[in-house]
XYZ file of C-alpha atoms in Angstrom:
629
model
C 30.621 -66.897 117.927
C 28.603 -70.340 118.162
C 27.130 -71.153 114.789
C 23.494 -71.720 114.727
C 21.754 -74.219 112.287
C 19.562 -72.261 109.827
C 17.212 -75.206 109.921
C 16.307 -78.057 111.887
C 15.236 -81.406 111.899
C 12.663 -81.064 108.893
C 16.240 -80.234 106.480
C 15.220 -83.833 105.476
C 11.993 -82.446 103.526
C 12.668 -82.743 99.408
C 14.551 -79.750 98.240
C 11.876 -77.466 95.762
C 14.214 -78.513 93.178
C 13.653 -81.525 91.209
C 17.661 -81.505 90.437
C 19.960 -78.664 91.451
C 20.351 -75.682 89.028
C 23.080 -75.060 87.103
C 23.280 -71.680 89.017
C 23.297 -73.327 92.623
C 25.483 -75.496 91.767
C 28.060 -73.571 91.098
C 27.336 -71.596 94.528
C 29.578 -72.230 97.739
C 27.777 -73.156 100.910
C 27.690 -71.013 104.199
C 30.670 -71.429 106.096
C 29.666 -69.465 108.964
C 29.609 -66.240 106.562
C 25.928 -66.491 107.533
C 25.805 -66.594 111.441
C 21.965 -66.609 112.367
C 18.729 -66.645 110.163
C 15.614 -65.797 112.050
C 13.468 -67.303 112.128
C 14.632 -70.444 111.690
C 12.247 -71.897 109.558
C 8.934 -71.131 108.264
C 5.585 -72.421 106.957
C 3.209 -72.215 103.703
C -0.258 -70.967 104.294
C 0.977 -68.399 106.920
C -0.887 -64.487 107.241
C 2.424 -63.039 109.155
C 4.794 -61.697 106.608
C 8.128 -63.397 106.898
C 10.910 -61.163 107.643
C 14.301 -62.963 107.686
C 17.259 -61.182 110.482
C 20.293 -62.212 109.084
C 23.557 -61.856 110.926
C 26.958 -62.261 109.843
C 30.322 -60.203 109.095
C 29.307 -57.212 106.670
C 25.935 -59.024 105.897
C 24.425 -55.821 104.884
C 26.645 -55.187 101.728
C 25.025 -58.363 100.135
C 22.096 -58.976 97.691
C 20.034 -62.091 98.224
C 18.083 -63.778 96.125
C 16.168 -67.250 95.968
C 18.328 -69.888 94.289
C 16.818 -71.675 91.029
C 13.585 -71.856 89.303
C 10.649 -71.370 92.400
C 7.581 -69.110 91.830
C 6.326 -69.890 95.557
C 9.094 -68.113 97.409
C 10.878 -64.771 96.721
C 12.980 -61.846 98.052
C 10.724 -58.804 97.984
C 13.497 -56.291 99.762
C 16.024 -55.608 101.717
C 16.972 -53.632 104.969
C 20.216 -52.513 106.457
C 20.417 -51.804 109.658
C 22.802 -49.606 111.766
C 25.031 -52.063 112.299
C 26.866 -53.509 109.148
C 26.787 -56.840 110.120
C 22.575 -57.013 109.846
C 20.562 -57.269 106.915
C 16.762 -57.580 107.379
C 15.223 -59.383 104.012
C 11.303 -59.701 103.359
C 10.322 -62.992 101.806
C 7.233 -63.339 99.981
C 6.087 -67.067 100.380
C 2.954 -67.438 98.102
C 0.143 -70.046 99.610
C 0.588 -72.386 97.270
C 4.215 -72.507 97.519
C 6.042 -75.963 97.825
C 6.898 -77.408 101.023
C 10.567 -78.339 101.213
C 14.514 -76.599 101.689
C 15.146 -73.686 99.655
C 18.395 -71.812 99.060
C 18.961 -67.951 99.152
C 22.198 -66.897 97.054
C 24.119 -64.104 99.130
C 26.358 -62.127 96.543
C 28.285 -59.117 96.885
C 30.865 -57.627 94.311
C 34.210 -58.589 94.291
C 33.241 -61.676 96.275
C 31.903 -65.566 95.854
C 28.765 -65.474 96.102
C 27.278 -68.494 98.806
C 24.182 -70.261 99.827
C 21.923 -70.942 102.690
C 19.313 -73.281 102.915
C 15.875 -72.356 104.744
C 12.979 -74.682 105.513
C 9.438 -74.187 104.066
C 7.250 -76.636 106.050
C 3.963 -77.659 105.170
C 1.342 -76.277 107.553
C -0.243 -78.821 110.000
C -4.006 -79.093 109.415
C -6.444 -76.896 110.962
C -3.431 -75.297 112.750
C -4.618 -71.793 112.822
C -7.923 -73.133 114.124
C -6.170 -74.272 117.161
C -8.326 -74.204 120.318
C -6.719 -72.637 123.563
C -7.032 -72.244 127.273
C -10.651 -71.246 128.546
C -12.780 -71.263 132.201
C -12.947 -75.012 131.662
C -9.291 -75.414 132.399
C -7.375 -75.426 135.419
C -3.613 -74.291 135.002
C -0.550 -75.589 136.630
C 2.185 -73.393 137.218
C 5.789 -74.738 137.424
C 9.141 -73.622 137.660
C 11.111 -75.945 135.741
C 14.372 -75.656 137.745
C 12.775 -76.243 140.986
C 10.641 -79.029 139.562
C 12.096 -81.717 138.767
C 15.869 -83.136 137.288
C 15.321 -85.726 134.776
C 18.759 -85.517 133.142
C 21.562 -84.581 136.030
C 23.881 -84.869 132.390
C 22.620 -81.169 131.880
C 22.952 -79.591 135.061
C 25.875 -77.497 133.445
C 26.887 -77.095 130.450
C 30.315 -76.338 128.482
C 28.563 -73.276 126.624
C 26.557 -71.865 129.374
C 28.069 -69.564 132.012
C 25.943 -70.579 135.258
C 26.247 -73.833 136.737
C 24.409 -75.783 139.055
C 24.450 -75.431 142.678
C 21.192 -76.835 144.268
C 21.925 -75.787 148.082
C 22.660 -72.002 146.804
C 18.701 -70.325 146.965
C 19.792 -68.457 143.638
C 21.524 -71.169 142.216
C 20.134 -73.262 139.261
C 19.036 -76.695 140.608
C 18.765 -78.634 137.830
C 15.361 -79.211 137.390
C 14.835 -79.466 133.086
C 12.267 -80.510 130.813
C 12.396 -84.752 131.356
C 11.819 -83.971 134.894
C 8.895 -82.112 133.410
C 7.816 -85.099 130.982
C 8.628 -87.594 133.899
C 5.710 -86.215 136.202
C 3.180 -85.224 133.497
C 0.807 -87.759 134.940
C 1.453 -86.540 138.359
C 0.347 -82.940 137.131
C -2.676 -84.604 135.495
C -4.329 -86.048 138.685
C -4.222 -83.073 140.055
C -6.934 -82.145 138.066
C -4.481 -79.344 135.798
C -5.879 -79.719 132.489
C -2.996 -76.871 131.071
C 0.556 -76.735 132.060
C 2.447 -73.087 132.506
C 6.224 -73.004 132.855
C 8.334 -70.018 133.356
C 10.286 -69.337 130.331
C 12.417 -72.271 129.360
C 14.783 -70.152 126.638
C 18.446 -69.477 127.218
C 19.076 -67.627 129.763
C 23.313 -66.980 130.154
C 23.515 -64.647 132.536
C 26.390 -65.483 135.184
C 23.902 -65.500 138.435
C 20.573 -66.009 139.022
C 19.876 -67.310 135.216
C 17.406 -70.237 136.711
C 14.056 -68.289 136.568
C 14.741 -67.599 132.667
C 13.066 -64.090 132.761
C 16.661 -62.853 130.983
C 16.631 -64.403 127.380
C 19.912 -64.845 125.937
C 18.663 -66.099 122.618
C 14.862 -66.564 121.424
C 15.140 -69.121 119.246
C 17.074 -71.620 121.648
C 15.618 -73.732 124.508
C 18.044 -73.529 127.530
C 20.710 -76.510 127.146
C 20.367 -77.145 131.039
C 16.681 -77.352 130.371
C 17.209 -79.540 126.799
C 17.082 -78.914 123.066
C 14.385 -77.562 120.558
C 13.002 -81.036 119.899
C 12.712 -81.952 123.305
C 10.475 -79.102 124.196
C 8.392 -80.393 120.806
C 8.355 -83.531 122.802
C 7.337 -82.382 125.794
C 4.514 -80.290 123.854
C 3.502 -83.473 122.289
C 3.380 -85.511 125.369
C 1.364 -83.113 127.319
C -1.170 -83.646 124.164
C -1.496 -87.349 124.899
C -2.569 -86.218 128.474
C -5.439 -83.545 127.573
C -2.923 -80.920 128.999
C -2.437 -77.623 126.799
C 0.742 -75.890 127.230
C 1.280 -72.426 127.885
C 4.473 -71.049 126.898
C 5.750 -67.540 129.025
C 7.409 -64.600 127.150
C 9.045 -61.839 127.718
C 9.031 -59.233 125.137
C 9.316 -55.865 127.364
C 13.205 -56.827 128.170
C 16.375 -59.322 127.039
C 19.197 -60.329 129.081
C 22.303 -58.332 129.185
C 24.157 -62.262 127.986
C 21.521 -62.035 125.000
C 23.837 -62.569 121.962
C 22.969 -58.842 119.978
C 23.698 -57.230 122.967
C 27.484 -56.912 121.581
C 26.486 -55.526 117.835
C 22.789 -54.099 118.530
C 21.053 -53.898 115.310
C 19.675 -50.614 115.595
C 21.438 -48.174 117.981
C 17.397 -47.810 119.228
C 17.016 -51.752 119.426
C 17.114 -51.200 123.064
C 16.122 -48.263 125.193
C 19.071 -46.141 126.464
C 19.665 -43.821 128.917
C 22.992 -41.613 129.604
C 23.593 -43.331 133.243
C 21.335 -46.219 134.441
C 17.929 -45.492 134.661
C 15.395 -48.036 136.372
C 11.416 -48.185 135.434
C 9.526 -46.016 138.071
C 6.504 -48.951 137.915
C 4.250 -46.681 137.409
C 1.533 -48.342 135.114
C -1.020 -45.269 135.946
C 1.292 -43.334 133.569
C -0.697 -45.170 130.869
C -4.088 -44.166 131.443
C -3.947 -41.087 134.260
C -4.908 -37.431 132.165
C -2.523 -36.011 134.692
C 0.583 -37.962 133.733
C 3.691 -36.475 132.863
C 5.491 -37.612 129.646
C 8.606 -37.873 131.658
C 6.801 -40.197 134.248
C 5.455 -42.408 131.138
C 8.980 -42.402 129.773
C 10.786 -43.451 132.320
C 8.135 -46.628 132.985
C 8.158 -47.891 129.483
C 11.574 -47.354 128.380
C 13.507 -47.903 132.040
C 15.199 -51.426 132.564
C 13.731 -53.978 134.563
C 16.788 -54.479 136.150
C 20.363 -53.781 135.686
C 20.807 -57.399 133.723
C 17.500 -56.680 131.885
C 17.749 -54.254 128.790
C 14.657 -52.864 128.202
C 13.557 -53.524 124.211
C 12.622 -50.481 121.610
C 9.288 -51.941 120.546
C 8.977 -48.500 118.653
C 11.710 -50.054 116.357
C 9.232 -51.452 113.439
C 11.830 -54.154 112.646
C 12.478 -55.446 116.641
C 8.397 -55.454 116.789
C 7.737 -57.377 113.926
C 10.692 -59.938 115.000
C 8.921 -60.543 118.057
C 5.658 -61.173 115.941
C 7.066 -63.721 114.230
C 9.007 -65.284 117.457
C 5.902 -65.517 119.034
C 3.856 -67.037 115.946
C 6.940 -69.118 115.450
C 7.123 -71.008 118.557
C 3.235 -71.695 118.647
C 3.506 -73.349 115.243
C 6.600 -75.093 115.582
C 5.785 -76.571 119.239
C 2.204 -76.996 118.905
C 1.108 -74.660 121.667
C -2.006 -73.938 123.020
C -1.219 -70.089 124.327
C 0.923 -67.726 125.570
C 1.615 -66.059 128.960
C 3.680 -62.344 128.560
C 5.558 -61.200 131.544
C 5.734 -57.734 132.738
C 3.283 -56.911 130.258
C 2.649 -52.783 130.671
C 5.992 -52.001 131.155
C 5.774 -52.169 127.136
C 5.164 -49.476 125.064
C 1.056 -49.832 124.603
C 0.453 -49.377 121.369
C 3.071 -51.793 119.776
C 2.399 -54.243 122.103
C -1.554 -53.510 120.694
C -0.179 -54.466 117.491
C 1.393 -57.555 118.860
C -1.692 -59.137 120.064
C -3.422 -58.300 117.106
C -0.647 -59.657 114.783
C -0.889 -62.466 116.843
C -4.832 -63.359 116.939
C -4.931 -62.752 113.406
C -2.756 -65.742 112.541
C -4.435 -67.862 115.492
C -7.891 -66.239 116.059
C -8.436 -68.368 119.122
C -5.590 -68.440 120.558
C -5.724 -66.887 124.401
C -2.968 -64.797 125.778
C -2.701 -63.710 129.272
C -0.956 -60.527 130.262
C 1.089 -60.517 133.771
C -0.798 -56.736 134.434
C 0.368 -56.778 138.665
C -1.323 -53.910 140.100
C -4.100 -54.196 142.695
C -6.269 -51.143 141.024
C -9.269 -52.526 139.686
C -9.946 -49.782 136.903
C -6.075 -50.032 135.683
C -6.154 -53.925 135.611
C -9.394 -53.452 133.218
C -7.669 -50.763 131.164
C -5.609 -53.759 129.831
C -7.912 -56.212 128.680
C -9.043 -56.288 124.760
C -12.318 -54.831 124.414
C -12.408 -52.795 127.349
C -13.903 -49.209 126.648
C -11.350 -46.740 127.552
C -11.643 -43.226 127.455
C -8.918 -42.868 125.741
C -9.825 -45.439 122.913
C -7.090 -47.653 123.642
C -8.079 -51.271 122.717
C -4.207 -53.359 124.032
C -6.189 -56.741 122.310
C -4.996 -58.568 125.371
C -7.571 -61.431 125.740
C -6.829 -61.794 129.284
C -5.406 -60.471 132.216
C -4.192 -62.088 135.497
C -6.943 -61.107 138.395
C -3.820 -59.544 141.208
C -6.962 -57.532 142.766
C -8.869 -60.937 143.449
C -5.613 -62.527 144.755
C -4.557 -59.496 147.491
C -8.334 -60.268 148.910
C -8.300 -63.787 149.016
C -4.127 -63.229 151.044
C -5.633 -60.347 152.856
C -8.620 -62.194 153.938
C -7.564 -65.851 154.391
C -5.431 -65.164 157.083
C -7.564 -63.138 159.200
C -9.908 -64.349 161.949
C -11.219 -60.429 162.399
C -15.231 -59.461 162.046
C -14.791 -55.970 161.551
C -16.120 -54.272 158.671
C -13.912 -54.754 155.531
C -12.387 -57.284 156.854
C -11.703 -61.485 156.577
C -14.291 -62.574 153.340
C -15.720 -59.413 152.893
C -12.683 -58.244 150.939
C -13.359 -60.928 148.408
C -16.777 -59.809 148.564
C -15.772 -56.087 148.017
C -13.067 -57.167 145.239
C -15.955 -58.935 143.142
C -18.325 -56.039 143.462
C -16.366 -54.129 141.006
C -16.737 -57.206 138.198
C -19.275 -54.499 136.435
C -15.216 -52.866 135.608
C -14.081 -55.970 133.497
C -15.000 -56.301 129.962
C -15.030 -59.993 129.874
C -14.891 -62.168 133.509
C -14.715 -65.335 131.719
C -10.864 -64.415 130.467
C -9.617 -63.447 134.227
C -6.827 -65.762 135.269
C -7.168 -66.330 138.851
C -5.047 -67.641 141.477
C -3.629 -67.446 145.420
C 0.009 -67.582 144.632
C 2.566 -67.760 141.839
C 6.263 -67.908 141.212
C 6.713 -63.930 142.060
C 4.389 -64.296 145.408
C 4.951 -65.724 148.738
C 2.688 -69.251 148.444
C -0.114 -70.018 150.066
C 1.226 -71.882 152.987
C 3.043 -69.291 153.982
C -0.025 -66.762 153.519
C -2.073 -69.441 156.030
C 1.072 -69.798 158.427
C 0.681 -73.495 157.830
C -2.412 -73.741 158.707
C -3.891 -76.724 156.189
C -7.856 -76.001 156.982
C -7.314 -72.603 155.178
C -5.396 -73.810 152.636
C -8.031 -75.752 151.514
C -10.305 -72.820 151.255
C -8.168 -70.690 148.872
C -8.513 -74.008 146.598
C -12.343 -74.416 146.907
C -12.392 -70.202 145.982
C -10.192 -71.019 143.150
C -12.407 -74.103 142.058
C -15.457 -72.512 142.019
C -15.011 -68.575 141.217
C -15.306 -67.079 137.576
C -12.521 -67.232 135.625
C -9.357 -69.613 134.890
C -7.882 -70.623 138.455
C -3.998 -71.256 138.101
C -2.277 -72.807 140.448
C 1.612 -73.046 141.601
C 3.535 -76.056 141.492
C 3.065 -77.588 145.141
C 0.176 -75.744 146.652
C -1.890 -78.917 146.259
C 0.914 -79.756 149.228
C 0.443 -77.093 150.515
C 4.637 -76.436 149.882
C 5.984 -73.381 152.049
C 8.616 -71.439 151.369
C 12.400 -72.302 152.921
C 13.443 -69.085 153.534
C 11.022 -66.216 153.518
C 13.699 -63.734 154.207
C 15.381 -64.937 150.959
C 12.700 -63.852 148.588
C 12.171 -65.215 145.675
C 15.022 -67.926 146.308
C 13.295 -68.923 149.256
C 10.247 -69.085 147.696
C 11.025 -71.202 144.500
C 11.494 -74.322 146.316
C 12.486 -77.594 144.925
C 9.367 -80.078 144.528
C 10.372 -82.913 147.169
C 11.218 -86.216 145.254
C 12.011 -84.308 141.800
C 15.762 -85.364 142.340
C 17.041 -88.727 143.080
C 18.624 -88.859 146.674
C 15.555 -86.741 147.831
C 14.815 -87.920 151.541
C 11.441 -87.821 150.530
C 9.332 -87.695 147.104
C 5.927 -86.271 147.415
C 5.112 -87.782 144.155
C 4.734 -91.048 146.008
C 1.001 -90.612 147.552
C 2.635 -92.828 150.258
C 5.270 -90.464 151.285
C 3.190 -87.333 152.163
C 1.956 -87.121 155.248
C -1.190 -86.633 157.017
C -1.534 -82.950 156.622
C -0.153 -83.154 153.215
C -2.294 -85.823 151.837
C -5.384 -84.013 153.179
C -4.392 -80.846 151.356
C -3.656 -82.538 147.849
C -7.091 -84.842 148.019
C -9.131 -81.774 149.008
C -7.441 -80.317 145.303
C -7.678 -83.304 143.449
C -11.249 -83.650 144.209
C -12.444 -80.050 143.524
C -10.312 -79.704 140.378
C -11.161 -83.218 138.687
C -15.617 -82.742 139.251
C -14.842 -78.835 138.230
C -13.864 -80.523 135.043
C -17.363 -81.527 134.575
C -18.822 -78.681 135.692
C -20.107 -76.178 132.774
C -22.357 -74.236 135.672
C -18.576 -72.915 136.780
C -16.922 -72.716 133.579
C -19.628 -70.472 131.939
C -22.230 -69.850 134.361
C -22.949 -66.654 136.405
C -22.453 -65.406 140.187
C -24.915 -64.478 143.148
C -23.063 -63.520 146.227
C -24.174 -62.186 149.603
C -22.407 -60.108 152.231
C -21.953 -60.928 155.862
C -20.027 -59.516 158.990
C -19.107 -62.836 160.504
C -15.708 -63.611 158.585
C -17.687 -65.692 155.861
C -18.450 -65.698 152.383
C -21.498 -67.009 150.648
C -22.183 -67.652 146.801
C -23.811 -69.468 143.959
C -22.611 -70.178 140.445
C -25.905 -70.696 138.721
C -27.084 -70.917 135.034
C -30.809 -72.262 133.600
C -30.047 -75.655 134.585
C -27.791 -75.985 137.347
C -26.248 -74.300 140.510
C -23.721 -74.879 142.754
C -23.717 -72.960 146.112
C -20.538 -72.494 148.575
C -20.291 -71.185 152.135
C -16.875 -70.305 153.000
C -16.707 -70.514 156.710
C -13.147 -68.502 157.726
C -13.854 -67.763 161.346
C -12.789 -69.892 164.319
C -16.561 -71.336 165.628
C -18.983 -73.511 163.295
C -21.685 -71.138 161.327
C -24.895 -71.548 161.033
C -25.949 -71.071 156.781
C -28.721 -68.325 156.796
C -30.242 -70.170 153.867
C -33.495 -68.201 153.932
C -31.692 -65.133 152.825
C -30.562 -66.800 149.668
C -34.424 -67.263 149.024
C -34.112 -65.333 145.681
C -32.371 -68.024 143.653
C -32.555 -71.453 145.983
C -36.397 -71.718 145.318
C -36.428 -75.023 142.430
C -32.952 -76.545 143.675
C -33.303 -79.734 144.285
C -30.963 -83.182 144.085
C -28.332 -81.185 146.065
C -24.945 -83.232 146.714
C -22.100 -82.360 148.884
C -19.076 -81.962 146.352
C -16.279 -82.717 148.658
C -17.968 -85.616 150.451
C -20.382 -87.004 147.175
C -23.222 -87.911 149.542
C -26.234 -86.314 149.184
C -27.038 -82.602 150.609
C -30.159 -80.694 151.830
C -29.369 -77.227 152.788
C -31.544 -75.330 155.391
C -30.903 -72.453 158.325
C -30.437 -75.339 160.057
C -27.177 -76.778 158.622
C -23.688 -75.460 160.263
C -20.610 -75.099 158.761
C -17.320 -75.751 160.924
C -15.193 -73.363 160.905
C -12.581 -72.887 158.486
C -14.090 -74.947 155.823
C -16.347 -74.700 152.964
C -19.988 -76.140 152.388
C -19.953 -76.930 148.324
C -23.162 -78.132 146.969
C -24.327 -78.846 143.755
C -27.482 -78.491 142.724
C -30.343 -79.289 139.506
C -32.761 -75.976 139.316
């Protein structure tokens, strides 16, 4: 087994002892008896208890104890586990405690005892005040290994079991974290003020290990991605941008590769079953009075899928490891919030405690669940705050808004007038906002990694394409988009699925026949589509009235969709036109809240804008106008 360094770059800190102890001295070092300490560092000044997972060869038979003369850090107990090779040690680190490398002194009888060093760091400043992702952002979704290949050195690796094969569809490409870094300013003039990847931990499974959802090790950044410190980097550089990162976890399920998965801690570490049993996806189980217990079983404690182990969060010790992963990365990296995958196929209530854990250690941080079902009521049942019968609180800021994006596919596409049909199921979806305990934490978007994209919703067709982006733009919520659709990339194989679907980025490897990074290179079509975004998403910067302000819509049978965001000052009005002919605005009927606007101005165009039932909208665009009330 690999060994793992117990800490990283920041070993270089001064040691809490002014000159080694006679005691420590006379202690061996490691040598591997230790395998893995996580997590692999820590900081003063932190709320979460620290709660060290040791691994190595009959670990649990050993005492530990801190090394030498210091009052800020001590061993306050131990745990065995199942397994003999675990031992599960709670470290009290007082406040005031001493930045720098301690030692803890393994001993057992009849053997030497050794040492292992762990880092206290000092705690940045105003760290836990950290700021995260809000309405005022616009997120940018990318798939690292279909982004962009900054270092073709990494493509494979010696200790990795996949390697690269860019023309298979579920074959890892190549794309890493300098392709990421290379093309940060690209993802800033999109108008992205927060970057999303899918997860960018080790992932060893044999096939298919390019998405990342499979996590072979939680404390390791995949090597065909790059090391710890380069996703610090990458954090860092993001920073010098204005762009917030968002990192996505997975804490329902592991990867079959993942390194405990030969010596389990617990023989409940992982949910088990006598032959292979799948989760029945049935999220209703959570909140329907007429569920079975079986039925809830089998959705929270069923594997993903047959390389996917589904995780015990019952297991107080797995839970509070995941706690500390999560806290762990955010401090460490610098991150500005979290995205969790698959996020009811956890069991509820420790996943509760999760959030809460977490938002007690960063109170502002923002987390977004991945909740995919298109019921309204059982989307709201998972956002913090919301007041369930039941009394469940999950203290999930926010939620991703699937509802919102089936209308926007459903309609978009769709030249019918019939009743409940083309914009009135956006209408309809929106109706039920009274549902949602807080609209201002709704992620909202048209497409995603798991979804077929835009383009491909549109069958090409560029004009509507640019009206899912001037919905997103302009609707409550945070709009997210995916890596391309400001391209308006389609998929290369629908029939594929998601391989099809994940498609490189043209220009993100060298050889490319043509790099779309180059404004020069795109063509017409293209460059239309990626202005139209750059222009919406750069002024809706600016824009408080859409960040914070509230919405007046109004129904209509004609395939369109009309709506203000409005607050005491200002208002901005938009006619989505999805029909065929030009429409005429019925501006009269919006005489309830356009009485006082005045100084309007056409977004797209900047010239100046009067509205009246005179003005026509083409068909298959939008009318944006912003107005002073």
């Amino acid at each position: 087994m690999k060994k793992i360094f117990i800490s990283l770059a920041a070993m270089s800190l001064v040691s809490c002892f002014s000159s080694p102890s006679p005691a420590s001295d006379a202690v061996a070092d490691n040598d591997d008896r230790v395998v893995r300490m996580e997590p692999l560092s820590w900081w003063t000044g932190m709320r979460t208890p620290l709660q060290l997972l040791v691994y190595g060869p009959d670990i649990s038979a050993c005492e530990v104890e801190v090394a030498g003369d210091c009052p800020g850090l001590s061993v306050a107990g131990t745990h065995r586990a199942d397994s003999p090779n675990y031992l599960f040690v709670d470290v009290k680190v007082d406040p005031k405690a001493e930045p720098g490398t301690y030692y803890f002194i393994f001993s057992r009888e009849g053997a030497e005892p050794f040492k292992v060093p762990y880092e206290i760091a000092a705690r940045r400043e105003g760290s836990r005040e950290r700021e995260s992702f809000t309405t005022a952002d616009m997120i940018y979704l990318v798939m690292p290994d279909r982004f962009a290949d900054g270092d073709p050195s990494i493509d494979s690796t010696d200790d990795t079991a996949e390697k690269a094969a860019r023309s298979e569809f579920f074959g890892r490409h190549g794309g890493d974290l300098q392709g990421m870094i290379d093309h940060l300013d690209y993802i800033a003039s999109v108008g992205a003020t927060t970057v999303w990847s899918t997860p960018l931990l080790l992932d060893d499974e044999p096939v298919q290990s390019y998405h990342g959802y499979a996590c072979g090790d939680y404390y390791r950044i995949d090597p065909r991605f790059g090391t710890n410190e380069l996703y610090r980097t990458y954090v860092a550089e993001c920073h010098k941008r204005d762009l917030k990162v968002v990192m996505d976890i997975v804490t329902n399920h592991c990867g079959i590769s993942h390194w405990w998965m030969k010596d389990l801690p617990f023989a409940d570490w992982v949910h088990r079953f006598p032959e292979f049993t799948r989760t029945n996806n049935l999220f209703s189980a959570n909140m329907d009075p007429n569920a079975s217990q079986y039925d809830l079983h089998v959705q929270e404690s069923g594997w993903f899928d047959t390389s996917m182990p589904d995780m015990n969060l019952d297991n107080p010790y797995l839970l509070h490891y995941f706690k500390q992963w999560a806290v762990w990365w955010i401090e460490w990296a610098d991150l500005d919030g979290l995205r969790v995958d698959t996020y009811p196929y956890n069991e509820k209530a420790p996943m509760s405690s999760w959030c809460e854990a977490v938002r007690a250690e960063y109170p502002n941080i923002n987390i977004v669940g991945e909740c995919w079902t298109g019921s309204i009521p059982q989307l709201a049942y998972w956002q913090g705050g919301n007041p369930n019968r039941d009394g469940f609180d999950s203290h999930l800021p926010s939620i991703m808004d699937f509802p919102l994006r089936d209308a926007i596919c459903s309609a978009l596409p769709s030249d019918s007038l019939r009743w409940g049909e083309g914009m009135i199921r956006v209408y309809e979806t929106l109706s039920h906002d009274f549902v949602y305990h807080d609209l201002s934490k709704m992620m909202i978007f048209a497409g995603n990694h798991d979804t077929e994209r835009i383009g491909d919703i549109v069958r090409k067709n560029p004009d509507r394409a640019k009206l899912s982006m001037a919905l997103l733009a302009t609707m409550r919520g945070i709009p997210q988009i995916l890596y391309g659709e400001e391209l308006m990339l389609t998929s290369a194989d629908l029939s594929q699925g998601h391989g099809g679907l994940r498609v490189d980025f043209p220009g993100g490897w060298a050889g490319d026949p043509v790099n779309l990074f180059d404004p020069d290179q795109r063509d017409p079509v293209q460059r239309g589509v990626f202005d139209y975004t750059q222009r919406l998403f750069q002024w809706r910067k600016t824009k408080p009235v859409i960040h914070h302000g509230r919405t007046l819509h109004f129904a209509d049978r004609a395939n369109t969709y009309a709506y203000f965001r409005y607050d005491d000052t200002d208002a901005v009005f938009v006619f989505v036109n999805n029909s065929r002919g030009r429409k005429a605005v019925p501006w009269s009927h919006y005489a309830e809240i356009t009485e006082g606007l005045h100084d309007g101005r056409d977004v797209v165009t900047g010239e100046p804008c009067t509205v009246s039932d005179t003005t026509t909208v083409a068909g298959r665009s939008a009318l944006i106008v912003e107005f002073r009330r």
